[in-house]
Short mmCIF file of C-alpha atoms in Angstrom, two decimals:
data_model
loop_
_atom_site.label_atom_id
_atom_site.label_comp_id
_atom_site.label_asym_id
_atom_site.label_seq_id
_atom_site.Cartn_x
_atom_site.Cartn_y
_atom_site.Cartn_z
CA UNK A 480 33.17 -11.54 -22.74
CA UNK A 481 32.34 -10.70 -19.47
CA UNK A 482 35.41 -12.14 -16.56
CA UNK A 483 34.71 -12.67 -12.64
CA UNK A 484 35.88 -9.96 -10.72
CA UNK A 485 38.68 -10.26 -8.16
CA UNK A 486 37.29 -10.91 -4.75
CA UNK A 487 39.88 -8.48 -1.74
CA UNK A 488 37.84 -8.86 0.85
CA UNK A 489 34.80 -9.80 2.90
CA UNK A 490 33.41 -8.43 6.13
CA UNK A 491 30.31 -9.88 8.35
CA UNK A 492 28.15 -7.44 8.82
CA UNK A 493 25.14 -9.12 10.91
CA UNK A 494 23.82 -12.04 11.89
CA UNK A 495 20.06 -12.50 11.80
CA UNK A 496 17.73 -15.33 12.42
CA UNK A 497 17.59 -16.71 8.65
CA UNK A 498 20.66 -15.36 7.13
CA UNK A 499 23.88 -13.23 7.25
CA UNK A 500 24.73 -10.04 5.98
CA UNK A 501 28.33 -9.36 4.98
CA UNK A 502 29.77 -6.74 2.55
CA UNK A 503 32.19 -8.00 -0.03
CA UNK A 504 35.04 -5.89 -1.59
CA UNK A 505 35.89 -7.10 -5.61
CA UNK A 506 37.40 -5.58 -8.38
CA UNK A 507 35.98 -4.88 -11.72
CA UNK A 508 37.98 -6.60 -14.43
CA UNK A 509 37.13 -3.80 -16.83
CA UNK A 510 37.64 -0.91 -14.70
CA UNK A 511 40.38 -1.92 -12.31
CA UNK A 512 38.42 -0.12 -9.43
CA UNK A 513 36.86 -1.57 -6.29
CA UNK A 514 33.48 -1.57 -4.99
CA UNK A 515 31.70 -2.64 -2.16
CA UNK A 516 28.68 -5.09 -2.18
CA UNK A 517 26.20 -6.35 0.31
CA UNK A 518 25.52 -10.44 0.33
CA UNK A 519 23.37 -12.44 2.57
CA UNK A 520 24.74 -15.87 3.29
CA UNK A 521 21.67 -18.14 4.01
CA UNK A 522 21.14 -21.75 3.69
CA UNK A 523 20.02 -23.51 0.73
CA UNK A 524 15.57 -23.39 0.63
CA UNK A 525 13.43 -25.93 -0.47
CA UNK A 526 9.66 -25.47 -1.97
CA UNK A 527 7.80 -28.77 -3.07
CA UNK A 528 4.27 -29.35 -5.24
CA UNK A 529 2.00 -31.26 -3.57
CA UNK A 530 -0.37 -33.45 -5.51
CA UNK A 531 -3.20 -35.59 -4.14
CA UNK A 532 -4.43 -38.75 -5.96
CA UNK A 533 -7.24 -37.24 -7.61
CA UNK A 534 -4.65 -34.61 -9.15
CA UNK A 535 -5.38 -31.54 -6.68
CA UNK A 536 -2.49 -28.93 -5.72
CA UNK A 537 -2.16 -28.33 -1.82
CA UNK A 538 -1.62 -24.92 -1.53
CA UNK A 539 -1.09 -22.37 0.78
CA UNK A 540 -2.20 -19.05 2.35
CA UNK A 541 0.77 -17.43 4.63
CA UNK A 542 1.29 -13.55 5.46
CA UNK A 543 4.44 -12.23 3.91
CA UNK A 544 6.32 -9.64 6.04
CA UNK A 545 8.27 -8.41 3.33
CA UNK A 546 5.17 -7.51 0.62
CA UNK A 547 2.77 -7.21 3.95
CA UNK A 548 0.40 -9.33 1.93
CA UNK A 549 -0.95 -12.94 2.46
CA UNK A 550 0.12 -15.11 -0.44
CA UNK A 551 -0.69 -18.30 -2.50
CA UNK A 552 1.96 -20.86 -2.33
CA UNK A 553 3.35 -24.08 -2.21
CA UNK A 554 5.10 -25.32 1.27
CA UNK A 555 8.79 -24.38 1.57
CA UNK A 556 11.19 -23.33 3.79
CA UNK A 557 14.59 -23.26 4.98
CA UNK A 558 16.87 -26.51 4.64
CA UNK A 559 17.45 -26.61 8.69
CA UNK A 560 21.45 -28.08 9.23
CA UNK A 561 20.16 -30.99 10.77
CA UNK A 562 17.96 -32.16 7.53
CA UNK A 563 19.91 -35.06 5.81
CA UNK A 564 18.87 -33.78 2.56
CA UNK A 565 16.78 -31.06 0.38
CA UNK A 566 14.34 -34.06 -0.23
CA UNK A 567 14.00 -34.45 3.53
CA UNK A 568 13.73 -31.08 4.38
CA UNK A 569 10.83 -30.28 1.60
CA UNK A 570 9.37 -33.38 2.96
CA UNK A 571 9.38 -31.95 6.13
CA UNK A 572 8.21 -29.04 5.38
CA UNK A 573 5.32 -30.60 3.98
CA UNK A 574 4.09 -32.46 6.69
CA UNK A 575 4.47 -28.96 8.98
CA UNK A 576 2.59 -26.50 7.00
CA UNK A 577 -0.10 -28.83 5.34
CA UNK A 578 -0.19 -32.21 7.74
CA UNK A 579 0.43 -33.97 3.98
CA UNK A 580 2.55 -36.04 3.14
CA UNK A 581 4.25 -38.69 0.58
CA UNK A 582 6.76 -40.68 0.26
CA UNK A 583 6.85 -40.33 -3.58
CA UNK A 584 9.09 -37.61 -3.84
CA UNK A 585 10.54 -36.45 -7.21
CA UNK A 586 13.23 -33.68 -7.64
CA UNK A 587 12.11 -31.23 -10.43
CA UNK A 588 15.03 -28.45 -10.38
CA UNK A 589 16.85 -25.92 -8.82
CA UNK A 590 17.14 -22.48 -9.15
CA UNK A 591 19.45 -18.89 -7.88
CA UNK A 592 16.65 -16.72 -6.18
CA UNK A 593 18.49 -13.83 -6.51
CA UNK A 594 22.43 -13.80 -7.56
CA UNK A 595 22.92 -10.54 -6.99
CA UNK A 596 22.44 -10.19 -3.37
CA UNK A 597 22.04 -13.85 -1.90
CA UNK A 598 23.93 -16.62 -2.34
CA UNK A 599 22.04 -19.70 -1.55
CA UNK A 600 20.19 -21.88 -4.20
CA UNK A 601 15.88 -23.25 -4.04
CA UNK A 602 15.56 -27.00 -4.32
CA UNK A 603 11.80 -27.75 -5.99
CA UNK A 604 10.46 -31.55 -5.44
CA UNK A 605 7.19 -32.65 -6.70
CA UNK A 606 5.14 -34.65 -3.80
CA UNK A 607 2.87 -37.10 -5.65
CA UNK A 608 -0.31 -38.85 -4.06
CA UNK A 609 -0.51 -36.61 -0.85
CA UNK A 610 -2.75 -37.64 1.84
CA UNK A 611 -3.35 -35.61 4.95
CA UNK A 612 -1.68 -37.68 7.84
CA UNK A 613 -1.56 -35.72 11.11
CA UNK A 614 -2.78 -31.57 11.76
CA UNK A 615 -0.28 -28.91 10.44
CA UNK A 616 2.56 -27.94 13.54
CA UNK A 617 3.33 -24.56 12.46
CA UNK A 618 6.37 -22.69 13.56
CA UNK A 619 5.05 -20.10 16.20
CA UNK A 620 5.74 -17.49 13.40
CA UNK A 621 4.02 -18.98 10.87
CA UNK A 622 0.20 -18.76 10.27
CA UNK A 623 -1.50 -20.66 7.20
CA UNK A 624 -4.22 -21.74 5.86
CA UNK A 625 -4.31 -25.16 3.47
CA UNK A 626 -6.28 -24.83 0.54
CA UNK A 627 -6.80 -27.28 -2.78
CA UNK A 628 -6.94 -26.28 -6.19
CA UNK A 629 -7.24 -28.20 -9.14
CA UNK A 630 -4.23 -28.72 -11.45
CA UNK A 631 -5.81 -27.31 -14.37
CA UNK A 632 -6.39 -23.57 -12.47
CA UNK A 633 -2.76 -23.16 -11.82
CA UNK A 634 -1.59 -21.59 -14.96
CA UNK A 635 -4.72 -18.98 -14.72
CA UNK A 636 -3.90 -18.38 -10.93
CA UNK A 637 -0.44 -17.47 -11.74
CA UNK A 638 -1.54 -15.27 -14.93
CA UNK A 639 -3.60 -13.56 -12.78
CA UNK A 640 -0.66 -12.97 -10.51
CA UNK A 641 -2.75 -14.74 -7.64
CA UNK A 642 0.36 -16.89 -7.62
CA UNK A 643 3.28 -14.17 -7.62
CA UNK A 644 5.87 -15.87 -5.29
CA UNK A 645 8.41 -16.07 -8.19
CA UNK A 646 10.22 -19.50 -6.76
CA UNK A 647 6.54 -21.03 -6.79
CA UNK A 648 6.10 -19.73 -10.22
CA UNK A 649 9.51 -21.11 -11.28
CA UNK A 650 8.75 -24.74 -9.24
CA UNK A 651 5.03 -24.92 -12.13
CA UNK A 652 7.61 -24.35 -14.84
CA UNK A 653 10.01 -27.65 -13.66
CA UNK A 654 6.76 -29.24 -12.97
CA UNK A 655 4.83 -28.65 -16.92
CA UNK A 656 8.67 -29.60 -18.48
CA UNK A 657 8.66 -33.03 -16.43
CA UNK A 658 5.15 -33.28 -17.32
CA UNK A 659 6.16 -32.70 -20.61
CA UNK A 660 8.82 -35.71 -20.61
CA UNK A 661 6.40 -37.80 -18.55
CA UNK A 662 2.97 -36.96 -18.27
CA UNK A 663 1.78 -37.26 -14.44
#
């Protein structure tokens, strides 16, 4: 069986405009020994699926600084301190990068990006019968362009790795189970 280790010691290393970097001492269980790992504190994300009434996905084009490539996504972003929830931050986020929005929004999961270096958690909502209510009001970072796809090409846009952005991939998996409890 595999026990937590014990936790000695943590250190900020850096604070940066979407998360914190601090190095955290533990010791290994098995070993007795202590090592040194590197954690980024950052708040809590939120991605949602928006789907019109006649069953189109609102997706989006945005440059990625970290791959340097633009990818195909769903709207998400950062749950800001001042949203009163992950539903109203996703909504939010909605509206900004797509000028969509609902107020039929349905919580489909949540999921660890990454355990082993960050230690926040991605909220996924499903947006159902989005209309486009006002012009996108992008962060001055942000460029993106709104494109729909039908519902059906999802699964061969993600096969195809046109979809790669694993927490959009893992937000089409909580969407097919509910759809599989509930068809939409």
């Amino acid at each position: 069986m595999v026990e937590k280790w014990q936790h000695v010691d943590s250190e900020e290393i850096g604070s940066y405009r979407v998360f914190k970097l601090r190095k955290e001492t533990s010791v290994s269980p098995r070993t007795g020994n202590e090592h040194a790992f590197y954690v980024m504190d950052s708040n809590d994300w939120v991605n949602i699926i928006p789907l019109t009434p006649e069953g189109k996905v609102v997706l989006i084009h945005q440059y990625r600084h970290g791959n340097r490539e633009v990818t195909l996504e769903i709207p998400g972003g950062v749950i800001d301190d001042d949203d009163p929830s992950p539903a109203a931050a996703a909504r939010r986020e909605l509206v900004e990068e797509t000028g969509y929005d609902s107020d039929d929004i349905v919580p489909l999961g949540v999921v660890t990006p990454n355990p082993a270096i960050i230690n926040n958690r991605c909220h996924t909502f499903l947006a159902r019968n989005v209309r486009r209510t006002q012009k996108p009001d992008f962060d001055s970072s942000e460029d993106i362009a709104v494109e729909l796809f039908e519902l059906t090409a999802i699964p061969e846009l993600i096969r195809t790795g046109k979809i790669s952005h694993a927490l959009v991939v893992a937000a089409f998996y909580h969407f097919d189970h509910l759809r599989e409890q509930n068809p939409y």
